[in-house]
Amino acid sequence: MKPKTKVIHAGIFGDKYTGSVTVPIYQTSTYKQEAVGKTKGYDYSRTANPTRHALEVLINELEFGKGGFAFGSGMAAISSVLMLLNSGDHIVITDDVYGGTFRVIDKVFKRLGLSASFVDTSDLAKTEAAITDQTRAIYLETPTNPLLKITDIQKTAELAHKHGLLLIVDNTFATPYWQHPLQLGADIVLHSATKYIGGHSDVVAGLVAVNSEELAERVGFIQNSVGAVPGPQDAWLLIRGVKTLALRMEQIESNARKIASFLDAHPKVERVYYPGLKNHPGHELAARQADGFGGMISFDVGSSEAADRLLARTKYFTLAESLGAVESLISVPAKMTHASIPKPRRDKLGITDGLIRISVGIEDGDDLVADLKQAIED
Ligand SMILES: *Cc1c(COP(=O)(O)O)cnc(C)c1O
């Protein structure tokens, strides 16, 4: 099945009771038992719900996994996966991960005895140097947020397995349409489904797929024990979002290429970060390990004032956190999504006050370029 067919036909098609071509929203918490313990596969919706189940089968197939799981947010998915680890364990993690991931590790999991080394995982030698006797997992984000750094998933998987470690990949930016970490050797792939998978800025959710039945059992146990699950309406919205994932990603990518080349050639733009540009250090690797470069572009206009001026002038780029939706969004990571990272650390990472991040939507690409042009030149 080719990817465009897969987003329509993967998972569970329709409803066997009524013939409905869409999976219905099973708005129920509990299920009648024919006799004690005799169920139709469902007894309580924290454990399993048919709408959520359809979504879990779908993400599992899209990610080529051995088990899929849905959560109430990307952070719920990440936190639940981190609960596979024990007090005293150590993880090696990408240094410019999503701010919320940094925060939950630094402020919550550290308190519970997990330690972490944040390293530039795009440099395999640095990742290897950070591994200790206590290390149990490597956690990657690729491309990263907001600097779009690319880490070699396959080589990192080989390294992880050589040391007996799990490889966990946050695949939010690349989407299961463009990139398949489990096929490249990762053990666990996760998503903030709030972003491209939902795709319409109307649902907060997280998804996970794993590469073995053993991990499926362990993640399923945590999912049911901790209970950070989405309701059936949100699960249904995500199934609906996936139907157009291919169309959206193709349009987003085509717009992103136009915008990135425009910005790259503009004298008022100091630097552009987009893996689709040939001058991006991860360009060749990104082209090899994913089928597309995605719709996130960051660029540096040099100062906080220049950034504010541009933000005040764009018409089609809505100033908002988040990303991955049909409408183009614009943000200043240092003041918004990455504000929870201390300033010295932000500066060290390159997340300057003049750095602007855009999430390219599905509008007409020429309109988006013209909008940025007038905002930069005004
Ligand atoms: C948004 C995001 C998260 C967190 O997901 P939520 O759905 O907001 O909880 C994690 N990782 C990445 C890369 C994200 O962009």
CSV table of N, CA, C and O in Angstrom, one decimal, residues 115-167:
chain,number,residue,atom,x,y,z
A,115,SER,N,18.2,10.7,35.8
A,115,SER,CA,19.2,11.8,35.4
A,115,SER,C,19.3,11.8,33.9
A,115,SER,O,19.0,10.8,33.2
A,116,ALA,N,19.7,12.9,33.4
A,116,ALA,CA,19.7,13.1,31.9
A,116,ALA,C,20.9,13.9,31.5
A,116,ALA,O,21.2,14.8,32.1
A,117,SER,N,21.5,13.5,30.3
A,117,SER,CA,22.5,14.4,29.7
A,117,SER,C,21.9,14.9,28.4
A,117,SER,O,21.5,14.1,27.5
A,118,PHE,N,21.8,16.2,28.3
A,118,PHE,CA,21.3,16.8,27.1
A,118,PHE,C,22.5,17.1,26.1
A,118,PHE,O,23.4,17.9,26.5
A,119,VAL,N,22.5,16.4,25.0
A,119,VAL,CA,23.7,16.6,24.1
A,119,VAL,C,23.2,16.8,22.7
A,119,VAL,O,22.1,16.5,22.3
A,120,ASP,N,24.1,17.3,21.9
A,120,ASP,CA,23.9,17.5,20.4
A,120,ASP,C,23.9,16.1,19.8
A,120,ASP,O,25.0,15.7,19.3
A,121,THR,N,22.7,15.5,19.7
A,121,THR,CA,22.7,14.1,19.2
A,121,THR,C,23.0,14.0,17.7
A,121,THR,O,23.1,12.9,17.1
A,122,SER,N,23.0,15.2,17.0
A,122,SER,CA,23.3,15.2,15.6
A,122,SER,C,24.8,14.8,15.4
A,122,SER,O,25.3,14.4,14.3
A,123,ASP,N,25.6,14.8,16.5
A,123,ASP,CA,27.0,14.4,16.5
A,123,ASP,C,27.0,13.0,17.3
A,123,ASP,O,26.9,13.0,18.5
A,124,LEU,N,27.1,11.9,16.5
A,124,LEU,CA,27.1,10.6,17.1
A,124,LEU,C,28.1,10.4,18.2
A,124,LEU,O,27.9,9.7,19.2
A,125,ALA,N,29.3,11.0,18.0
A,125,ALA,CA,30.4,10.8,19.0
A,125,ALA,C,30.0,11.4,20.3
A,125,ALA,O,30.3,10.9,21.4
A,126,LYS,N,29.3,12.6,20.3
A,126,LYS,CA,28.9,13.2,21.5
A,126,LYS,C,27.8,12.3,22.2
A,126,LYS,O,27.8,12.2,23.5
A,127,THR,N,27.0,11.7,21.5
A,127,THR,CA,25.9,10.8,22.1
A,127,THR,C,26.7,9.7,22.8
A,127,THR,O,26.4,9.3,23.9
A,128,GLU,N,27.6,9.1,22.1
A,128,GLU,CA,28.3,7.9,22.6
A,128,GLU,C,29.1,8.3,23.9
A,128,GLU,O,29.0,7.6,24.9
A,129,ALA,N,29.7,9.5,23.8
A,129,ALA,CA,30.5,9.9,25.0
A,129,ALA,C,29.6,10.2,26.2
A,129,ALA,O,30.1,10.1,27.4
A,130,ALA,N,28.3,10.4,26.0
A,130,ALA,CA,27.5,10.7,27.2
A,130,ALA,C,26.9,9.4,27.8
A,130,ALA,O,26.3,9.5,28.9
A,131,ILE,N,27.1,8.3,27.2
A,131,ILE,CA,26.6,7.0,27.7
A,131,ILE,C,27.4,6.6,29.0
A,131,ILE,O,28.6,6.6,29.0
A,132,THR,N,26.6,6.3,30.1
A,132,THR,CA,27.3,5.8,31.3
A,132,THR,C,26.8,4.4,31.6
A,132,THR,O,25.9,3.9,30.9
A,133,ASP,N,27.3,3.8,32.7
A,133,ASP,CA,26.8,2.5,33.1
A,133,ASP,C,25.3,2.5,33.5
A,133,ASP,O,24.6,1.5,33.5
A,134,GLN,N,24.8,3.8,33.9
A,134,GLN,CA,23.4,3.9,34.3
A,134,GLN,C,22.5,4.2,33.1
A,134,GLN,O,21.3,4.2,33.3
A,135,THR,N,23.0,4.5,32.0
A,135,THR,CA,22.2,4.8,30.9
A,135,THR,C,21.3,3.7,30.4
A,135,THR,O,21.8,2.5,30.3
A,136,ARG,N,20.0,4.0,30.2
A,136,ARG,CA,19.1,3.0,29.8
A,136,ARG,C,18.4,3.3,28.4
A,136,ARG,O,17.8,2.5,27.8
A,137,ALA,N,18.5,4.6,28.1
A,137,ALA,CA,17.8,5.0,26.8
A,137,ALA,C,18.4,6.2,26.2
A,137,ALA,O,19.1,7.0,26.9
A,138,ILE,N,18.3,6.3,24.9
A,138,ILE,CA,18.6,7.5,24.1
A,138,ILE,C,17.3,8.0,23.6
A,138,ILE,O,16.4,7.3,23.1
A,139,TYR,N,17.1,9.3,23.7
A,139,TYR,CA,15.9,10.0,23.3
A,139,TYR,C,16.2,11.1,22.3
A,139,TYR,O,16.9,12.0,22.6
A,140,LEU,N,15.6,10.9,21.1
A,140,LEU,CA,15.9,11.9,20.0
A,140,LEU,C,14.7,12.6,19.6
A,140,LEU,O,13.6,12.1,19.6
A,141,GLU,N,15.0,13.9,19.2
A,141,GLU,CA,14.0,14.6,18.4
A,141,GLU,C,14.7,14.9,17.1
A,141,GLU,O,15.8,15.4,17.1
A,142,THR,N,14.1,14.5,16.0
A,142,THR,CA,14.7,14.9,14.7
A,142,THR,C,13.7,14.9,13.6
A,142,THR,O,12.9,14.0,13.4
A,143,PRO,N,13.5,16.1,12.9
A,143,PRO,CA,14.3,17.3,13.1
A,143,PRO,C,13.9,17.9,14.4
A,143,PRO,O,12.8,17.7,15.0
A,144,THR,N,14.8,18.8,15.0
A,144,THR,CA,14.5,19.4,16.3
A,144,THR,C,13.8,20.7,16.1
A,144,THR,O,13.6,21.2,15.1
A,145,ASN,N,13.4,21.2,17.3
A,145,ASN,CA,12.5,22.3,17.5
A,145,ASN,C,13.3,23.3,18.3
A,145,ASN,O,13.6,23.0,19.4
A,146,PRO,N,13.6,24.5,17.9
A,146,PRO,CA,13.2,25.1,16.6
A,146,PRO,C,14.4,25.1,15.6
A,146,PRO,O,14.2,25.8,14.5
A,147,LEU,N,15.5,24.5,15.8
A,147,LEU,CA,16.7,24.7,15.0
A,147,LEU,C,16.8,23.7,13.8
A,147,LEU,O,17.7,23.7,13.0
A,148,LEU,N,15.8,22.7,13.8
A,148,LEU,CA,15.8,21.8,12.7
A,148,LEU,C,17.1,21.0,12.5
A,148,LEU,O,17.5,20.7,11.4
A,149,LYS,N,17.7,20.6,13.6
A,149,LYS,CA,18.9,19.8,13.5
A,149,LYS,C,18.5,18.4,13.2
A,149,LYS,O,17.4,17.9,13.6
A,150,ILE,N,19.3,17.6,12.5
A,150,ILE,CA,19.0,16.3,12.0
A,150,ILE,C,19.9,15.3,12.7
A,150,ILE,O,21.1,15.4,12.7
A,151,THR,N,19.3,14.3,13.3
A,151,THR,CA,20.1,13.2,13.9
A,151,THR,C,19.9,11.9,13.1
A,151,THR,O,18.8,11.6,12.6
A,152,ASP,N,21.0,11.2,12.9
A,152,ASP,CA,20.9,9.9,12.1
A,152,ASP,C,20.2,8.8,13.0
A,152,ASP,O,20.8,8.3,13.9
A,153,ILE,N,19.0,8.5,12.7
A,153,ILE,CA,18.3,7.6,13.5
A,153,ILE,C,18.9,6.1,13.4
A,153,ILE,O,19.0,5.5,14.5
A,154,GLN,N,19.2,5.7,12.2
A,154,GLN,CA,19.8,4.4,12.0
A,154,GLN,C,21.1,4.2,12.8
A,154,GLN,O,21.3,3.2,13.5
A,155,LYS,N,22.0,5.1,12.7
A,155,LYS,CA,23.3,5.0,13.3
A,155,LYS,C,23.1,5.1,14.9
A,155,LYS,O,23.8,4.4,15.6
A,156,THR,N,22.2,6.0,15.3
A,156,THR,CA,21.9,6.1,16.8
A,156,THR,C,21.3,4.8,17.3
A,156,THR,O,21.6,4.3,18.4
A,157,ALA,N,20.4,4.1,16.5
A,157,ALA,CA,19.8,2.9,16.9
A,157,ALA,C,20.9,1.8,17.0
A,157,ALA,O,20.9,1.0,18.0
A,158,GLU,N,21.9,1.8,16.1
A,158,GLU,CA,23.0,0.8,16.2
A,158,GLU,C,23.8,1.0,17.5
A,158,GLU,O,24.1,0.1,18.2
A,159,LEU,N,24.0,2.3,17.7
A,159,LEU,CA,24.8,2.7,19.0
A,159,LEU,C,24.0,2.2,20.2
A,159,LEU,O,24.6,1.6,21.1
A,160,ALA,N,22.7,2.6,20.2
A,160,ALA,CA,21.9,2.2,21.4
A,160,ALA,C,21.9,0.7,21.6
A,160,ALA,O,22.1,0.3,22.8
A,161,HIS,N,21.7,0.0,20.6
A,161,HIS,CA,21.6,-1.5,20.8
A,161,HIS,C,22.9,-2.1,21.1
A,161,HIS,O,23.0,-3.1,21.8
A,162,LYS,N,24.0,-1.5,20.6
A,162,LYS,CA,25.3,-2.0,21.0
A,162,LYS,C,25.5,-1.9,22.6
A,162,LYS,O,26.2,-2.7,23.2
A,163,HIS,N,24.9,-0.9,23.1
A,163,HIS,CA,25.0,-0.6,24.6
A,163,HIS,C,23.8,-1.2,25.4
A,163,HIS,O,23.6,-0.9,26.5
A,164,GLY,N,22.9,-1.9,24.7
A,164,GLY,CA,21.7,-2.4,25.3
A,164,GLY,C,20.7,-1.4,25.8
A,164,GLY,O,20.0,-1.5,26.8
A,165,LEU,N,20.6,-0.3,25.0
A,165,LEU,CA,19.7,0.8,25.4
A,165,LEU,C,18.5,0.9,24.5
A,165,LEU,O,18.6,0.4,23.3
A,166,LEU,N,17.4,1.5,25.0
A,166,LEU,CA,16.3,1.7,24.1
A,166,LEU,C,16.5,3.0,23.3
A,166,LEU,O,17.1,4.0,23.9
A,167,LEU,N,16.0,3.0,22.1
A,167,LEU,CA,16.0,4.3,21.3
A,167,LEU,C,14.6,4.8,21.2
A,167,LEU,O,13.7,4.1,20.6
